[in-house]
Amino acid sequence: MNFLDRALIKSPWVFHFNAGSCNGCDIEILSVLTPKYDVERFGIRLVGTPKHADVLLVTGPVNMKAYDRLKIIYEQIPDPKAVVVIGTCGSSKGIFDGSYALTGPVENVIPVDVYIPGCPPRPEAIISGIYKAVQKLPSKKKRGGTA
Amino acid sequence: MIVELAEIILIPIYVILISIMFQWLRRKLKARLQWRKGPPWYQIFMDMAKLYQKEDLIPKDANSTLFKILPLFGLASALALTLFVPFGIIPPLSNSGDLILIVYLLTAITVVLSMAGFASSNPYAIVGSRRMIIIGMSYEVPMIISIVTVAMVTGSFSIGSILDYQTKFGPLILKLPLSFLAFLLVIPAEVFFNPFSIPFAETEIVEGPFTEYTGKRLMYLELTHYMELFVLVSLLTGLFIYIHTPITIINILLQLIISTAIILIFIVVDTVTARIRVQETVKFYWIIVTVIALLGLILTYFMEVL
């Protein structure tokens, strides 16, 4: 593995999008930034704008209001990028299955790389999921030329 | 001739490396003070290498010429500054009046960073840029007054003669403590550390002027921003705390140690304080810091010149 590929793995900046989640998963995402789990030791940073992000974290079953916004935010992330779905709702709609207000799950809207099941998932599972998604980034890079 | 050419090539590389390590120090110390573990030492190099590979996106509404060109202008200003600011040695391009050029280039960096925000036509970026200009208007005056005080005592606007003066008569901090204090208080606002991190307030206006930037251009802007800190602290140590020894390496190391000590103070303040409002910043600089700088100028005038 060369230096440039290693850089992609070692510095994932994460953008977090709530697509109609109950906030349970969102609080677990915040807990991985706290002193106990501290993801900054892996170089992971929570950024405020999709333009700076490498990994998109999506929580919640995608409802109709969130549909367009999720698509736009996915398009705004520069390549190479990865998508991680956190929680049962985003993976399979969970208890919201059959609702009239949903267009989800997330895989119906944007391509997904990693699913993290759980309601909510444990912080260790979230860190592990982001790590697995980041491993895919070098292979997504456009070969030849500088992206 | 050959020595000067080597200096012109080596000093920018040295400054870039040290600035990146200072940025890492900032993140690491911040993490340690918050009881976290913090990133490994190569983290900022990895961030830079990653940003270099990312896709370039230009917003539809942006002024694309300015959007493309401004990050390069910022980096060029920062690189030009490294050849005029003393890093423990007399700078390679030092001649008469270079202190004025330094002030001009420092202002150029602030203007370029804020113009970059305006050019991207993002509402968050525009708010951030406007705040940056307002803060710039408040810290420039005390900074220039304290630089003028130094020039008045040494009788020259040239960095080379100021360093010579300090070699002969000892560090200027002993003579001009008030000007030193004013300059010290200006630096956190100039590099937007807490409590003056108002243009980059990530909890209110996303990432400030850098919001729309991606990839290489974001890397240039970030690098400019990192270099500004080390350049400013080096200017402070050059103007006020230059301790001359006959051996060049020891001079450089001594300057690095003093700079690190000053930056550590800034990082601790950065960690323990919260962000203040932009009006409070303007009041702080126009009422307190400008008065300190003016007092330094007037006292020095009566004690030294008359």
Coordinates of C-alpha atoms in Angstrom, one line a residue:
Chain A
M1 CA 0.0 0.0 0.0
N2 CA 1.5 3.3 -1.0
F3 CA 1.5 6.6 1.0
L4 CA -1.4 8.2 -0.8
D5 CA -3.7 5.2 -0.2
R6 CA -2.6 5.0 3.4
A7 CA -3.5 8.7 3.8
L8 CA -7.1 8.0 2.7
I9 CA -7.5 5.3 5.3
K10 CA -5.8 7.3 8.1
S11 CA -7.8 10.5 7.9
P12 CA -11.5 9.9 7.4
W13 CA -13.6 13.0 8.0
V14 CA -17.2 12.1 8.8
F15 CA -20.4 13.9 8.0
H16 CA -23.5 12.9 9.9
F17 CA -27.0 13.0 8.4
N18 CA -30.2 12.3 10.3
A19 CA -32.8 11.0 7.9
G20 CA -35.8 10.8 10.3
S21 CA -34.1 8.9 13.1
C22 CA -35.4 8.9 16.7
N23 CA -32.0 10.4 17.8
G24 CA -31.0 7.2 19.6
C25 CA -28.3 6.4 17.0
D26 CA -27.2 10.1 16.8
I27 CA -26.5 10.1 20.5
E28 CA -24.4 7.0 20.1
I29 CA -22.4 8.8 17.3
L30 CA -21.7 11.6 19.7
S31 CA -20.6 9.1 22.3
V32 CA -17.8 7.8 20.1
L33 CA -16.2 11.3 20.2
T34 CA -16.1 11.4 24.0
P35 CA -13.0 10.6 26.1
K36 CA -13.9 7.0 26.6
Y37 CA -13.9 6.0 22.9
D38 CA -12.1 9.0 21.3
V39 CA -12.1 8.4 17.6
E40 CA -9.7 11.2 17.0
R41 CA -6.9 8.7 17.7
F42 CA -7.8 7.1 14.4
G43 CA -7.9 10.5 12.7
I44 CA -11.7 10.6 12.5
R45 CA -13.1 14.0 12.7
L46 CA -16.8 15.1 12.6
V47 CA -17.0 17.9 10.1
G48 CA -19.9 20.3 9.5
T49 CA -20.1 20.4 5.7
P50 CA -20.4 17.5 3.2
K51 CA -17.8 19.2 1.0
H52 CA -15.0 18.3 3.5
A53 CA -16.3 14.8 4.3
D54 CA -15.1 11.3 3.2
V55 CA -17.6 9.2 5.0
L56 CA -21.4 9.9 5.2
L57 CA -23.1 8.5 8.3
V58 CA -26.9 8.1 7.8
T59 CA -29.3 7.3 10.6
G60 CA -33.0 6.6 10.4
P61 CA -35.4 5.3 7.8
V62 CA -35.5 7.8 5.0
N63 CA -38.8 9.7 5.2
M64 CA -40.1 11.8 2.3
K65 CA -38.8 15.1 3.6
A66 CA -35.3 13.6 3.9
Y67 CA -35.2 11.9 0.5
D68 CA -34.1 14.9 -1.6
R69 CA -31.8 16.2 1.0
L70 CA -30.0 12.9 1.4
K71 CA -29.5 12.7 -2.4
I72 CA -28.1 16.2 -2.6
I73 CA -25.8 15.7 0.4
Y74 CA -24.5 12.5 -1.1
E75 CA -23.7 14.3 -4.4
Q76 CA -21.9 17.1 -2.6
I77 CA -19.3 14.8 -1.0
P78 CA -16.2 14.7 -3.2
D79 CA -14.9 11.4 -4.5
P80 CA -13.7 9.0 -3.1
K81 CA -16.5 8.6 -0.6
A82 CA -18.2 5.9 1.5
V83 CA -21.6 5.6 3.1
V84 CA -22.3 3.9 6.4
V85 CA -25.8 3.2 7.6
I86 CA -26.2 3.2 11.4
G87 CA -29.1 1.5 13.1
T88 CA -31.8 -1.0 12.2
C89 CA -34.1 1.7 10.8
G90 CA -31.7 2.7 8.0
S91 CA -30.8 -0.9 7.2
S92 CA -34.3 -2.4 6.9
K93 CA -36.8 0.3 8.1
G94 CA -37.1 -1.6 11.4
I95 CA -40.3 -0.9 13.3
F96 CA -41.3 1.8 10.7
D97 CA -41.8 -0.9 8.0
G98 CA -45.1 -0.4 6.2
S99 CA -45.4 3.3 7.0
Y100 CA -46.9 5.6 4.3
A101 CA -44.3 8.3 4.9
L102 CA -41.1 6.4 4.0
T103 CA -39.1 6.1 0.9
G104 CA -36.3 4.2 2.6
P105 CA -34.4 2.2 3.6
V106 CA -31.2 4.1 2.7
E107 CA -30.1 1.6 0.0
N108 CA -33.2 2.7 -2.1
V109 CA -31.8 6.3 -2.2
I110 CA -28.0 6.1 -2.3
P111 CA -25.4 3.3 -2.6
V112 CA -24.4 1.9 0.8
D113 CA -21.0 0.4 1.8
V114 CA -21.5 -0.8 5.4
Y115 CA -24.6 -1.5 7.5
I116 CA -24.3 -1.3 11.3
P117 CA -27.4 -3.1 12.8
G118 CA -28.6 -2.4 16.3
C119 CA -31.1 -0.2 18.0
P120 CA -29.0 1.7 18.7
P121 CA -25.6 0.0 17.9
R122 CA -22.9 0.1 20.4
P123 CA -20.1 2.7 20.0
E124 CA -17.6 -0.1 19.4
A125 CA -19.7 -1.3 16.5
I126 CA -19.9 2.2 15.0
I127 CA -16.1 2.6 15.2
S128 CA -15.6 -0.9 13.6
G129 CA -18.1 0.0 10.8
I130 CA -16.4 3.3 9.9
Y131 CA -13.1 1.4 9.9
K132 CA -14.5 -1.2 7.4
A133 CA -16.0 1.5 5.2
V134 CA -12.7 3.5 5.1
Q135 CA -10.8 0.4 3.9
K136 CA -12.9 0.6 0.7
L137 CA -11.8 4.2 -0.1
P138 CA -8.5 3.5 -1.9
S139 CA -10.2 1.1 -4.4
K140 CA -12.9 3.8 -5.1
K141 CA -10.2 6.4 -6.2
K142 CA -10.3 7.1 -9.9
R143 CA -7.1 5.7 -11.3
G144 CA -4.8 7.9 -13.5
G145 CA -5.0 11.7 -12.9
T146 CA -5.7 13.4 -9.6
A147 CA -9.3 12.7 -8.9
Chain B
M1 CA 25.3 33.7 -2.8
I2 CA 25.0 29.9 -2.5
V3 CA 24.2 30.1 1.2
E4 CA 21.4 32.6 0.5
L5 CA 20.0 30.4 -2.3
A6 CA 20.0 27.4 0.0
E7 CA 18.3 29.5 2.7
I8 CA 15.6 30.6 0.2
I9 CA 14.9 26.9 -0.6
L10 CA 15.2 25.4 2.9
I11 CA 13.4 28.0 5.0
P12 CA 9.9 27.6 3.5
I13 CA 10.3 23.8 3.8
Y14 CA 11.3 24.1 7.5
V15 CA 8.4 26.5 8.2
I16 CA 5.9 24.2 6.5
L17 CA 7.1 21.2 8.5
I18 CA 7.2 23.0 11.8
S19 CA 3.7 24.6 11.2
I20 CA 2.2 21.2 10.5
M21 CA 3.8 19.9 13.7
F22 CA 2.4 22.8 15.6
Q23 CA -1.1 22.1 14.3
W24 CA -0.7 18.5 15.4
L25 CA 0.5 19.8 18.8
R26 CA -2.6 21.9 19.0
R27 CA -4.9 18.9 18.4
K28 CA -2.9 16.5 20.6
L29 CA -2.7 18.9 23.6
K30 CA -6.3 19.8 23.2
A31 CA -7.2 16.1 23.3
R32 CA -4.9 15.5 26.3
L33 CA -6.5 18.4 28.2
Q34 CA -9.9 17.0 27.5
W35 CA -8.8 13.6 28.8
R36 CA -8.7 12.0 25.3
K37 CA -5.9 10.3 23.6
G38 CA -5.5 12.4 20.5
P39 CA -4.2 11.8 17.0
P40 CA -0.8 10.3 16.2
W41 CA 2.1 12.6 15.2
Y42 CA 1.7 12.1 11.5
Q43 CA -2.0 12.9 11.5
I44 CA -1.8 16.4 9.8
F45 CA 0.5 15.0 7.0
M46 CA -2.2 12.3 6.4
D47 CA -4.9 14.9 6.3
M48 CA -3.0 17.0 3.8
A49 CA -2.2 14.0 1.6
K50 CA -5.8 12.9 1.7
L51 CA -7.1 16.3 0.8
Y52 CA -4.7 16.4 -2.2
Q53 CA -6.4 13.4 -3.7
K54 CA -10.0 14.4 -3.3
E55 CA -12.2 15.6 -6.1
D56 CA -12.4 19.3 -7.0
L57 CA -15.9 20.7 -6.8
I58 CA -16.8 24.2 -7.8
P59 CA -20.2 25.6 -6.7
K60 CA -22.5 26.6 -9.5
D61 CA -23.0 30.2 -8.1
A62 CA -19.4 30.8 -7.2
N63 CA -17.1 33.2 -8.9
S64 CA -15.0 30.4 -10.4
T65 CA -11.9 32.4 -11.3
L66 CA -11.5 33.8 -7.8
F67 CA -12.5 30.5 -6.3
K68 CA -9.7 28.8 -8.2
I69 CA -7.0 31.4 -7.8
L70 CA -7.4 32.7 -4.2
P71 CA -6.1 29.6 -2.3
L72 CA -2.9 29.9 -4.4
F73 CA -2.6 33.6 -3.6
G74 CA -2.9 32.8 0.1
L75 CA -0.2 30.1 0.0
A76 CA 2.0 32.4 -2.0
S77 CA 1.7 35.2 0.6
A78 CA 2.5 32.8 3.4
L79 CA 5.5 31.4 1.5
A80 CA 6.7 34.9 0.7
L81 CA 6.4 35.8 4.4
T82 CA 8.8 33.0 5.4
L83 CA 11.6 34.7 3.5
F84 CA 11.2 38.0 5.5
V85 CA 10.4 36.8 9.0
P86 CA 13.3 35.9 11.2
F87 CA 13.4 32.2 12.4
G88 CA 16.4 32.6 14.6
I89 CA 18.6 33.9 11.8
I90 CA 18.7 37.1 9.8
P91 CA 16.2 36.4 7.0
P92 CA 17.7 35.9 3.5
L93 CA 15.8 38.7 1.7
S94 CA 16.2 41.2 4.5
N95 CA 16.7 44.8 3.4
S96 CA 15.5 48.3 4.4
G97 CA 11.7 48.6 5.0
D98 CA 10.9 44.9 5.0
L99 CA 8.9 45.2 8.2
I100 CA 6.3 47.2 6.2
L101 CA 6.2 44.4 3.6
I102 CA 5.6 41.9 6.4
V103 CA 2.6 43.9 7.7
Y104 CA 1.3 44.1 4.2
L105 CA 1.6 40.4 3.5
L106 CA 0.0 39.5 6.9
T107 CA -3.0 41.6 5.9
A108 CA -3.0 40.0 2.5
I109 CA -3.5 36.6 4.0
T110 CA -6.5 37.7 6.0
V111 CA -8.0 39.5 3.0
V112 CA -7.4 36.4 0.7
L113 CA -8.9 34.0 3.2
S114 CA -12.0 36.2 3.6
M115 CA -12.2 36.8 -0.2
A116 CA -12.2 33.1 -0.6
G117 CA -15.3 32.9 1.5
F118 CA -17.0 35.7 -0.5
A119 CA -16.1 34.0 -3.8
S120 CA -17.8 30.7 -2.9
S121 CA -21.2 32.5 -2.5
N122 CA -22.3 30.2 0.3
P123 CA -24.3 32.0 3.0
Y124 CA -22.2 30.5 5.9
A125 CA -19.0 31.3 4.1
I126 CA -20.1 34.9 3.6
V127 CA -21.0 35.4 7.2
G128 CA -17.7 33.9 8.2
S129 CA -15.8 36.2 5.8
R130 CA -17.6 39.2 7.1
R131 CA -16.7 38.3 10.7
M132 CA -13.1 37.8 9.6
I133 CA -12.9 41.3 8.0
I134 CA -14.4 42.9 11.2
I135 CA -11.9 41.1 13.4
G136 CA -9.1 42.1 11.0
M137 CA -10.1 45.7 11.4
S138 CA -9.8 45.5 15.1
Y139 CA -6.4 43.7 15.6
E140 CA -4.4 45.5 12.8
V141 CA -4.2 48.8 14.7
P142 CA -2.5 47.6 17.9
M143 CA -0.2 45.3 15.9
I144 CA 1.0 48.2 13.7
I145 CA 1.4 50.5 16.8
S146 CA 3.6 47.9 18.5
I147 CA 5.7 47.4 15.4
V148 CA 6.1 51.1 15.0
T149 CA 7.3 51.3 18.6
V150 CA 10.0 48.8 17.9
A151 CA 11.0 50.7 14.8
M152 CA 11.1 54.0 16.8
V153 CA 13.5 52.5 19.4
T154 CA 15.8 50.8 16.9
G155 CA 15.6 53.6 14.3
S156 CA 14.9 51.2 11.4
F157 CA 12.1 49.4 9.7
S158 CA 14.5 46.6 8.6
I159 CA 14.4 43.2 10.4
G160 CA 18.1 42.9 10.0
S161 CA 18.9 46.1 11.9
I162 CA 16.4 45.2 14.6
L163 CA 18.1 41.9 15.2
D164 CA 21.5 43.6 15.2
Y165 CA 20.2 46.1 17.7
Q166 CA 19.1 43.3 20.0
T167 CA 22.4 41.5 19.6
K168 CA 24.1 44.6 20.9
F169 CA 21.7 45.8 23.6
G170 CA 19.8 42.7 24.6
P171 CA 16.2 41.6 23.9
L172 CA 13.7 44.4 23.3
I173 CA 11.1 42.8 25.6
L174 CA 13.0 44.3 28.6
K175 CA 12.6 47.8 27.1
L176 CA 9.1 47.4 25.6
P177 CA 7.0 45.1 27.8
L178 CA 3.8 46.9 26.9
S179 CA 4.3 46.6 23.1
F180 CA 5.2 42.9 23.6
L181 CA 2.0 42.3 25.5
A182 CA -0.1 44.1 22.8
F183 CA 1.5 42.0 20.1
L184 CA 1.0 38.8 22.1
L185 CA -2.7 39.6 22.6
V186 CA -3.1 40.2 18.8
I187 CA -1.9 36.8 17.7
P188 CA -4.8 34.6 18.9
A189 CA -7.2 36.8 16.9
E190 CA -5.0 36.8 13.8
V191 CA -4.9 32.9 13.7
F192 CA -8.5 32.6 15.0
F193 CA -7.8 30.6 18.2
N194 CA -10.5 30.5 20.9
P195 CA -11.9 32.8 22.3
F196 CA -11.6 34.5 18.9
S197 CA -12.5 31.6 16.7
I198 CA -15.5 33.6 15.5
P199 CA -15.0 33.2 11.6
F200 CA -14.7 29.4 11.9
A201 CA -17.4 28.9 14.5
E202 CA -18.3 25.4 13.6
T203 CA -21.3 25.2 15.8
E204 CA -23.0 28.1 14.2
I205 CA -21.6 28.7 10.7
V206 CA -20.4 25.3 9.7
E207 CA -16.7 25.9 8.7
G208 CA -16.7 29.6 8.0
P209 CA -15.0 30.8 4.8
F210 CA -13.7 27.3 3.9
T211 CA -17.2 25.7 3.8
E212 CA -17.4 25.2 0.0
Y213 CA -13.8 24.3 -0.6
T214 CA -12.8 20.7 -1.3
G215 CA -9.6 18.8 -2.2
K216 CA -6.4 20.6 -3.2
R217 CA -7.8 24.1 -2.6
L218 CA -8.9 23.3 0.9
M219 CA -5.4 21.9 1.5
Y220 CA -3.8 25.2 0.3
L221 CA -6.1 27.3 2.5
E222 CA -5.5 25.1 5.6
L223 CA -1.8 25.2 5.0
T224 CA -1.8 29.0 4.8
H225 CA -3.8 29.1 8.0
Y226 CA -1.3 26.8 9.8
M227 CA 1.7 28.7 8.5
E228 CA 0.3 32.0 9.7
L229 CA 0.6 30.9 13.4
F230 CA 4.3 30.0 13.2
V231 CA 5.1 33.1 11.1
L232 CA 3.4 35.4 13.5
V233 CA 5.0 33.9 16.6
S234 CA 8.4 34.0 14.9
L235 CA 7.8 37.7 14.1
L236 CA 7.0 38.3 17.8
T237 CA 10.1 36.5 19.0
G238 CA 12.2 38.2 16.3
L239 CA 11.0 41.6 17.3
F240 CA 11.1 41.3 21.1
I241 CA 12.9 38.1 22.3
Y242 CA 15.9 37.7 19.9
I243 CA 18.7 36.1 21.9
H244 CA 21.9 36.0 19.9
T245 CA 24.6 33.3 20.3
P246 CA 27.5 32.8 17.9
I247 CA 26.3 29.4 16.7
T248 CA 23.5 29.5 14.1
I249 CA 21.9 26.1 15.0
I250 CA 21.6 27.1 18.6
N251 CA 19.9 30.4 17.5
I252 CA 17.4 28.5 15.4
L253 CA 16.7 26.0 18.2
L254 CA 16.4 28.7 20.8
Q255 CA 13.9 30.5 18.6
L256 CA 11.9 27.3 18.1
I257 CA 11.8 26.6 21.9
I258 CA 10.6 30.1 22.7
S259 CA 8.0 29.9 19.9
T260 CA 6.8 26.5 21.3
A261 CA 6.4 28.0 24.8
I262 CA 4.3 30.9 23.5
I263 CA 2.2 28.6 21.3
L264 CA 1.6 26.2 24.3
I265 CA 0.1 29.2 26.2
F266 CA -2.2 29.9 23.2
I267 CA -3.3 26.3 22.9
V268 CA -4.2 26.1 26.6
V269 CA -6.2 29.3 26.4
D270 CA -7.7 27.9 23.2
T271 CA -8.9 24.8 25.0
V272 CA -10.2 26.3 28.2
T273 CA -12.1 29.3 26.8
A274 CA -15.4 29.5 24.9
R275 CA -16.0 31.7 21.9
I276 CA -17.0 35.3 22.5
R277 CA -19.2 37.5 20.2
V278 CA -17.8 39.6 17.5
Q279 CA -18.8 42.9 19.2
E280 CA -16.9 41.8 22.3
T281 CA -13.8 41.1 20.2
V282 CA -13.9 44.5 18.6
K283 CA -14.4 46.2 22.0
F284 CA -11.5 44.1 23.5
Y285 CA -9.1 45.1 20.8
W286 CA -10.1 48.8 20.4
I287 CA -10.4 49.6 24.1
I288 CA -7.9 47.4 25.9
V289 CA -5.2 46.2 23.5
T290 CA -5.0 49.5 21.5
V291 CA -4.6 51.4 24.8
I292 CA -1.8 49.1 25.9
A293 CA 0.0 49.5 22.6
L294 CA -0.5 53.3 22.6
L295 CA 0.7 53.5 26.2
G296 CA 3.8 51.6 25.2
L297 CA 4.4 53.9 22.3
I298 CA 4.0 57.1 24.4
L299 CA 6.1 55.9 27.3
T300 CA 8.8 54.8 25.0
Y301 CA 8.8 58.1 23.2
F302 CA 9.3 60.0 26.4
M303 CA 11.9 57.6 27.8
E304 CA 14.0 56.7 24.7
V305 CA 13.6 59.4 22.1
L306 CA 13.5 62.6 24.1

